[in-house]
Short mmCIF file of C-alpha atoms and ligand atoms in Angstrom, two decimals:
data_model
loop_
_atom_site.label_atom_id
_atom_site.label_comp_id
_atom_site.label_asym_id
_atom_site.label_seq_id
_atom_site.Cartn_x
_atom_site.Cartn_y
_atom_site.Cartn_z
CA MET A 1 -9.37 29.24 -3.92
CA ARG A 2 -7.32 26.61 -2.11
CA LEU A 3 -6.59 24.53 -5.22
CA GLN A 4 -6.19 27.30 -7.80
CA GLY A 5 -4.77 25.80 -11.02
CA ARG A 6 -4.04 22.40 -9.48
CA VAL A 7 -4.70 19.40 -11.69
CA THR A 8 -6.74 16.77 -9.87
CA ALA A 9 -7.85 13.28 -10.86
CA ILE A 10 -10.74 11.60 -9.07
CA THR A 11 -11.68 7.97 -9.62
CA GLY A 12 -15.26 6.97 -8.94
CA GLY A 13 -16.03 10.56 -9.89
CA ALA A 14 -19.40 9.84 -11.50
CA GLN A 15 -21.41 9.98 -8.29
CA GLY A 16 -21.43 9.88 -4.52
CA ILE A 17 -18.23 10.90 -2.74
CA GLY A 18 -16.26 11.28 -6.00
CA ARG A 19 -18.84 13.61 -7.54
CA ALA A 20 -19.05 15.77 -4.40
CA THR A 21 -15.25 15.98 -4.28
CA GLY A 22 -15.07 16.98 -7.94
CA LEU A 23 -17.51 19.81 -7.31
CA ALA A 24 -15.61 20.88 -4.17
CA PHE A 25 -12.19 20.80 -5.87
CA ALA A 26 -13.48 22.75 -8.89
CA ALA A 27 -15.09 25.36 -6.64
CA GLU A 28 -11.62 25.94 -5.17
CA GLY A 29 -10.08 26.52 -8.59
CA ALA A 30 -8.86 23.02 -9.46
CA LEU A 31 -8.93 21.47 -12.92
CA VAL A 32 -10.75 18.17 -12.46
CA ALA A 33 -10.53 14.85 -14.32
CA LEU A 34 -13.31 12.47 -13.36
CA GLY A 35 -12.48 8.82 -14.04
CA ASP A 36 -15.17 6.17 -13.84
CA VAL A 37 -16.53 3.05 -15.51
CA GLU A 38 -19.82 4.93 -15.87
CA LEU A 39 -18.78 7.47 -18.49
CA ASP A 40 -22.22 9.04 -19.10
CA ALA A 41 -22.66 9.80 -15.40
CA ALA A 42 -19.11 11.16 -15.15
CA GLN A 43 -19.76 13.40 -18.17
CA ALA A 44 -22.88 14.74 -16.45
CA VAL A 45 -20.75 15.72 -13.43
CA ALA A 46 -18.19 17.37 -15.73
CA ARG A 47 -21.02 19.37 -17.34
CA GLU A 48 -22.32 20.34 -13.88
CA ILE A 49 -18.86 21.62 -12.95
CA GLY A 50 -18.70 23.57 -16.22
CA GLU A 51 -22.10 25.14 -15.59
CA ARG A 52 -20.79 26.38 -12.25
CA GLY A 53 -17.83 28.04 -13.97
CA GLY A 54 -15.28 25.28 -13.31
CA LYS A 55 -13.22 23.13 -15.66
CA ALA A 56 -13.58 19.35 -15.79
CA ILE A 57 -13.26 16.41 -18.12
CA ALA A 58 -14.69 12.90 -17.81
CA LEU A 59 -12.74 9.81 -18.84
CA ARG A 60 -13.68 6.16 -18.87
CA VAL A 61 -11.38 4.04 -16.73
CA ASP A 62 -11.64 0.69 -15.02
CA VAL A 63 -9.27 1.14 -12.08
CA GLY A 64 -8.59 -2.61 -11.91
CA ASP A 65 -6.97 -2.57 -15.35
CA ALA A 66 -3.34 -1.41 -15.32
CA GLY A 67 -3.35 -0.40 -18.99
CA GLN A 68 -6.51 1.69 -18.63
CA VAL A 69 -5.15 3.38 -15.50
CA GLN A 70 -1.93 4.28 -17.29
CA THR A 71 -3.92 5.70 -20.22
CA PHE A 72 -6.14 7.63 -17.78
CA VAL A 73 -3.15 9.35 -16.18
CA GLU A 74 -1.57 10.03 -19.59
CA ARG A 75 -4.79 11.61 -20.85
CA VAL A 76 -5.06 13.83 -17.77
CA VAL A 77 -1.50 15.03 -18.32
CA ALA A 78 -2.13 15.50 -22.07
CA GLU A 79 -5.22 17.60 -21.31
CA PHE A 80 -3.99 19.66 -18.36
CA GLY A 81 -0.18 19.42 -18.58
CA ARG A 82 0.48 17.82 -15.19
CA LEU A 83 -1.10 15.95 -12.27
CA ASP A 84 -1.02 17.43 -8.76
CA VAL A 85 -3.64 15.44 -6.86
CA MET A 86 -4.85 11.86 -7.25
CA PHE A 87 -7.98 10.88 -5.28
CA ALA A 88 -8.14 7.07 -5.62
CA ASN A 89 -11.73 6.71 -4.54
CA ALA A 90 -13.55 4.22 -6.78
CA GLY A 91 -15.02 1.30 -4.88
CA ILE A 92 -17.59 -1.47 -4.90
CA ALA A 93 -18.98 -3.87 -2.31
CA HIS A 94 -20.36 -7.37 -2.21
CA SER A 95 -22.42 -8.46 0.75
CA ALA A 96 -22.50 -12.15 1.74
CA PRO A 97 -21.89 -14.17 4.90
CA PHE A 98 -18.28 -15.33 5.21
CA LEU A 99 -19.20 -19.02 4.93
CA GLU A 100 -20.99 -18.40 1.65
CA HIS A 101 -18.90 -15.59 0.22
CA PRO A 102 -18.22 -16.51 -3.43
CA GLU A 103 -14.55 -16.57 -4.36
CA ALA A 104 -15.36 -14.69 -7.58
CA GLN A 105 -16.79 -11.77 -5.58
CA TRP A 106 -13.76 -11.79 -3.27
CA HIS A 107 -11.50 -11.33 -6.32
CA ARG A 108 -13.83 -8.73 -7.89
CA VAL A 109 -13.88 -6.55 -4.78
CA LEU A 110 -10.13 -6.88 -4.13
CA ARG A 111 -9.42 -6.02 -7.77
CA VAL A 112 -11.26 -2.71 -7.65
CA ASN A 113 -10.88 -1.67 -4.01
CA LEU A 114 -7.25 -2.64 -3.38
CA THR A 115 -5.47 -3.36 -6.67
CA GLY A 116 -7.29 -0.42 -8.25
CA VAL A 117 -5.98 1.93 -5.57
CA PHE A 118 -2.44 0.52 -5.97
CA LEU A 119 -2.52 1.00 -9.75
CA CYS A 120 -3.95 4.54 -9.67
CA CYS A 121 -1.55 5.70 -6.98
CA GLN A 122 1.48 4.12 -8.66
CA ALA A 123 0.69 5.67 -12.06
CA ALA A 124 0.01 9.05 -10.45
CA ALA A 125 3.11 8.91 -8.25
CA ARG A 126 5.37 8.17 -11.22
CA GLN A 127 4.09 11.37 -12.85
CA MET A 128 4.40 13.34 -9.59
CA VAL A 129 7.99 12.20 -9.07
CA LYS A 130 8.84 13.76 -12.45
CA GLN A 131 7.13 16.97 -11.37
CA GLY A 132 8.80 17.10 -7.95
CA GLY A 133 5.76 16.53 -5.70
CA GLY A 134 2.05 15.94 -5.35
CA ARG A 135 -0.82 14.77 -3.20
CA ILE A 136 -2.39 11.33 -3.09
CA ILE A 137 -5.58 10.59 -1.20
CA THR A 138 -7.16 7.17 -0.96
CA THR A 139 -10.63 6.16 0.20
CA ALA A 140 -10.43 3.49 2.86
CA SER A 141 -13.36 2.88 5.24
CA ILE A 142 -14.14 2.30 8.88
CA ASN A 143 -14.52 -1.28 7.61
CA GLY A 144 -10.73 -1.35 7.40
CA PHE A 145 -10.73 -1.21 11.21
CA ARG A 146 -13.85 -3.19 12.14
CA GLY A 147 -15.10 -6.62 11.14
CA VAL A 148 -18.44 -5.42 9.84
CA GLU A 149 -20.52 -8.52 9.14
CA ASN A 150 -21.09 -9.93 5.64
CA LEU A 151 -18.41 -7.78 3.99
CA VAL A 152 -15.28 -9.85 4.35
CA GLY A 153 -13.77 -9.00 0.95
CA TYR A 154 -14.61 -5.32 1.28
CA ASN A 155 -13.21 -5.13 4.83
CA ALA A 156 -9.98 -6.90 3.88
CA ALA A 157 -9.51 -4.60 0.88
CA LYS A 158 -10.07 -1.48 2.96
CA ALA A 159 -7.65 -2.65 5.68
CA GLY A 160 -5.20 -3.15 2.82
CA VAL A 161 -5.78 0.42 1.62
CA VAL A 162 -4.86 1.75 5.07
CA GLU A 163 -1.53 -0.08 5.02
CA LEU A 164 -0.92 0.65 1.35
CA THR A 165 -1.41 4.34 2.18
CA ARG A 166 1.14 4.22 5.01
CA THR A 167 3.72 2.43 2.88
CA MET A 168 3.31 4.83 -0.02
CA ALA A 169 3.59 7.77 2.38
CA VAL A 170 6.91 6.51 3.71
CA GLU A 171 8.39 5.71 0.30
CA LEU A 172 7.13 8.81 -1.51
CA ALA A 173 7.99 11.40 1.16
CA GLN A 174 11.46 11.79 -0.37
CA HIS A 175 9.72 12.99 -3.55
CA SER A 176 7.58 15.56 -1.68
CA ILE A 177 4.44 13.50 -2.27
CA THR A 178 2.06 13.16 0.66
CA VAL A 179 -0.30 10.19 0.88
CA ASN A 180 -3.28 10.05 3.19
CA ALA A 181 -6.48 8.03 3.45
CA ILE A 182 -10.01 8.94 4.37
CA ALA A 183 -12.09 6.39 6.26
CA PRO A 184 -15.76 7.28 5.84
CA ALA A 185 -18.71 5.63 7.53
CA GLN A 186 -22.31 5.62 6.51
CA ILE A 187 -22.26 8.25 3.83
CA ASP A 188 -25.56 8.66 2.00
CA THR A 189 -24.62 7.37 -1.47
CA ARG A 190 -25.74 4.61 -3.82
CA LEU A 191 -23.48 2.23 -1.89
CA THR A 192 -25.50 2.61 1.32
CA ARG A 193 -28.91 3.48 -0.16
CA SER A 194 -29.41 -0.15 -1.12
CA LEU A 195 -29.51 -1.10 2.59
CA PRO A 196 -32.98 -1.89 3.94
CA GLU A 197 -34.47 0.94 6.03
CA GLU A 198 -34.19 -1.12 9.24
CA ALA A 199 -30.48 -1.74 8.63
CA ARG A 200 -29.93 1.97 7.99
CA ARG A 201 -31.70 2.83 11.25
CA ARG A 202 -29.62 0.33 13.23
CA ARG A 203 -26.43 1.75 11.75
CA VAL A 204 -27.36 5.32 12.66
CA GLU A 205 -27.85 4.13 16.25
CA ARG A 206 -24.15 3.26 16.33
CA ILE A 207 -23.01 6.69 15.17
CA PRO A 208 -22.54 9.17 18.04
CA LEU A 209 -23.44 12.15 15.81
CA GLY A 210 -26.71 10.34 15.09
CA ARG A 211 -26.97 10.72 11.33
CA PHE A 212 -25.72 9.43 8.02
CA GLY A 213 -22.90 11.54 6.58
CA GLU A 214 -23.29 13.47 3.34
CA PRO A 215 -20.87 13.11 0.40
CA ASP A 216 -19.91 16.75 1.09
CA ASP A 217 -18.65 15.77 4.55
CA VAL A 218 -16.06 13.55 2.85
CA ALA A 219 -15.37 16.04 0.03
CA ARG A 220 -14.38 18.71 2.56
CA ALA A 221 -11.92 16.29 4.20
CA ALA A 222 -10.44 15.46 0.78
CA LEU A 223 -10.18 19.17 0.03
CA PHE A 224 -8.27 19.72 3.27
CA LEU A 225 -5.86 16.84 2.52
CA ALA A 226 -5.31 18.13 -1.02
CA SER A 227 -4.68 21.69 0.13
CA ASP A 228 -1.58 23.43 1.44
CA ASP A 229 -3.13 23.28 4.93
CA ALA A 230 -2.18 19.59 5.04
CA SER A 231 1.39 19.93 3.79
CA TYR A 232 2.97 18.26 6.87
CA ILE A 233 0.42 15.44 7.12
CA THR A 234 1.27 12.12 5.51
CA GLY A 235 0.55 8.46 6.19
CA HIS A 236 -2.59 9.37 8.12
CA THR A 237 -6.07 7.87 7.87
CA LEU A 238 -8.71 10.47 8.65
CA ALA A 239 -12.01 9.02 9.86
CA VAL A 240 -15.04 10.90 8.56
CA ASP A 241 -17.52 8.79 10.44
CA GLY A 242 -19.62 10.78 12.88
CA GLY A 243 -17.58 9.35 15.75
CA TYR A 244 -18.20 5.70 14.89
CA LEU A 245 -14.61 4.51 15.42
CA ALA A 246 -14.28 6.57 18.60
CA GLY A 247 -17.42 4.96 20.00
CA GLY A 248 -16.07 1.68 21.31
CA LEU A 249 -18.84 0.39 23.54
CA TRP A 250 -21.04 3.38 22.70
CA SER A 251 -24.58 2.24 23.36
CA GLY A 252 -26.70 4.81 21.61
CA PRO A 253 -28.13 8.18 22.71
CA THR A 254 -30.55 6.56 25.16
CA GLY A 255 -27.87 4.41 26.75
CA SER A 256 -29.54 1.22 25.63
CA PRO A 257 -27.35 -0.99 23.47
CA PRO A 258 -28.14 -0.82 19.75
CA ARG A 259 -29.53 -4.08 18.48
CA ALA A 260 -26.96 -6.17 16.61
N1 NAD B 1 -20.88 5.46 1.26
C1 NAD B 1 -20.25 5.07 2.36
O1 NAD B 1 -20.83 5.02 3.44
C2 NAD B 1 -18.80 4.68 2.31
C3 NAD B 1 -18.18 4.34 3.52
C4 NAD B 1 -16.85 3.98 3.51
C5 NAD B 1 -16.13 3.98 2.32
N2 NAD B 1 -16.76 4.31 1.17
C6 NAD B 1 -15.96 4.29 -0.05
O2 NAD B 1 -16.09 5.52 -0.74
C7 NAD B 1 -15.78 5.32 -2.11
C8 NAD B 1 -16.87 5.96 -2.96
O3 NAD B 1 -18.08 5.27 -2.72
P1 NAD B 1 -19.52 5.98 -2.76
O4 NAD B 1 -20.13 5.76 -1.44
O5 NAD B 1 -19.41 7.35 -3.30
O6 NAD B 1 -20.26 4.99 -3.75
P2 NAD B 1 -20.89 5.19 -5.21
O7 NAD B 1 -21.37 3.85 -5.62
O8 NAD B 1 -21.84 6.34 -5.20
O9 NAD B 1 -19.61 5.63 -6.10
C9 NAD B 1 -18.61 4.70 -6.46
C10 NAD B 1 -18.16 5.06 -7.88
O10 NAD B 1 -17.09 4.17 -8.23
C11 NAD B 1 -17.27 3.79 -9.59
N3 NAD B 1 -16.58 2.54 -9.88
C12 NAD B 1 -16.91 1.30 -9.47
N4 NAD B 1 -16.05 0.40 -9.96
C13 NAD B 1 -15.15 1.10 -10.70
C14 NAD B 1 -14.02 0.73 -11.46
N5 NAD B 1 -13.66 -0.56 -11.60
N6 NAD B 1 -13.31 1.71 -12.08
C15 NAD B 1 -13.70 3.00 -11.99
N7 NAD B 1 -14.77 3.41 -11.28
C16 NAD B 1 -15.49 2.46 -10.65
C17 NAD B 1 -18.78 3.66 -9.72
O11 NAD B 1 -19.21 3.67 -11.08
C18 NAD B 1 -19.25 4.87 -8.93
O12 NAD B 1 -19.37 6.02 -9.73
C19 NAD B 1 -15.65 3.80 -2.29
O13 NAD B 1 -14.29 3.44 -2.27
C20 NAD B 1 -16.35 3.25 -1.07
O14 NAD B 1 -15.88 1.96 -0.71
C21 NAD B 1 -18.07 4.67 1.13
#
């Protein structure tokens, strides 16, 4: 029970990585607030947690809207009395070649993936300062470190999350708040399931562990960062990527270069 009685908020909690993390946190004794634009799906996860003996609520929040984020944090505190862990995880992607990338999609992705993280972390941190400490975890991506094609807005936002995480870690350390990021790659969620089979196969070729990750792989990393085991870790970005970032000129298990 590594999170016994801790109050945790997870954005993007309706499915994928957020859902898996909600289940993992609750299994370790946490009280879980799942925030998402998809309220019905978030409520289904809250019910699932309840059926397993945990405690969770689902709240509608658009993380790109400062007012809604503030209300989200206030409702979590009203329901559970405090906020110990914020997992700012909600994210979207838009795929288009750089030369054709629509400006509207650039703004849409930056709004959710970067501004949304800023707003959720700031609202949570203000509450945690009052309480004397807390844990913040953000979801970056290996795309914050690599220029993955056709995802310029997404990549720029995720690189921003890495630096936002470092800056928050430095400024919030004096309040006993740690801030760390997770950089996943190729996790089997809705976000990656829309890729054509051939694209999925090519991506797996670039991952030394040779498989897509599961949402649980990321949830366990979030659990570690939220737990007392990580009390002296802050400002770090933890890759949960099957070795992708370590790979450099990795050329696949057969030694032949993966096709671009
Ligand atoms: N799946 C991967 O391979 C992968 C890799 C790197 C990073 N990530 C990141 O992990 C995070 C979770 O993604 P996932 O793979 O679980 O995808 P997902 O699509 O399964 O889940 C994303 C969730 O975010 C919610 N969401 C979207 N916009 C929102 C908004 N404005 N406000 C609140 N909620 C919103 C969605 O409704 C959804 O429930 C994202 O930040 C994503 O960029 C995923």
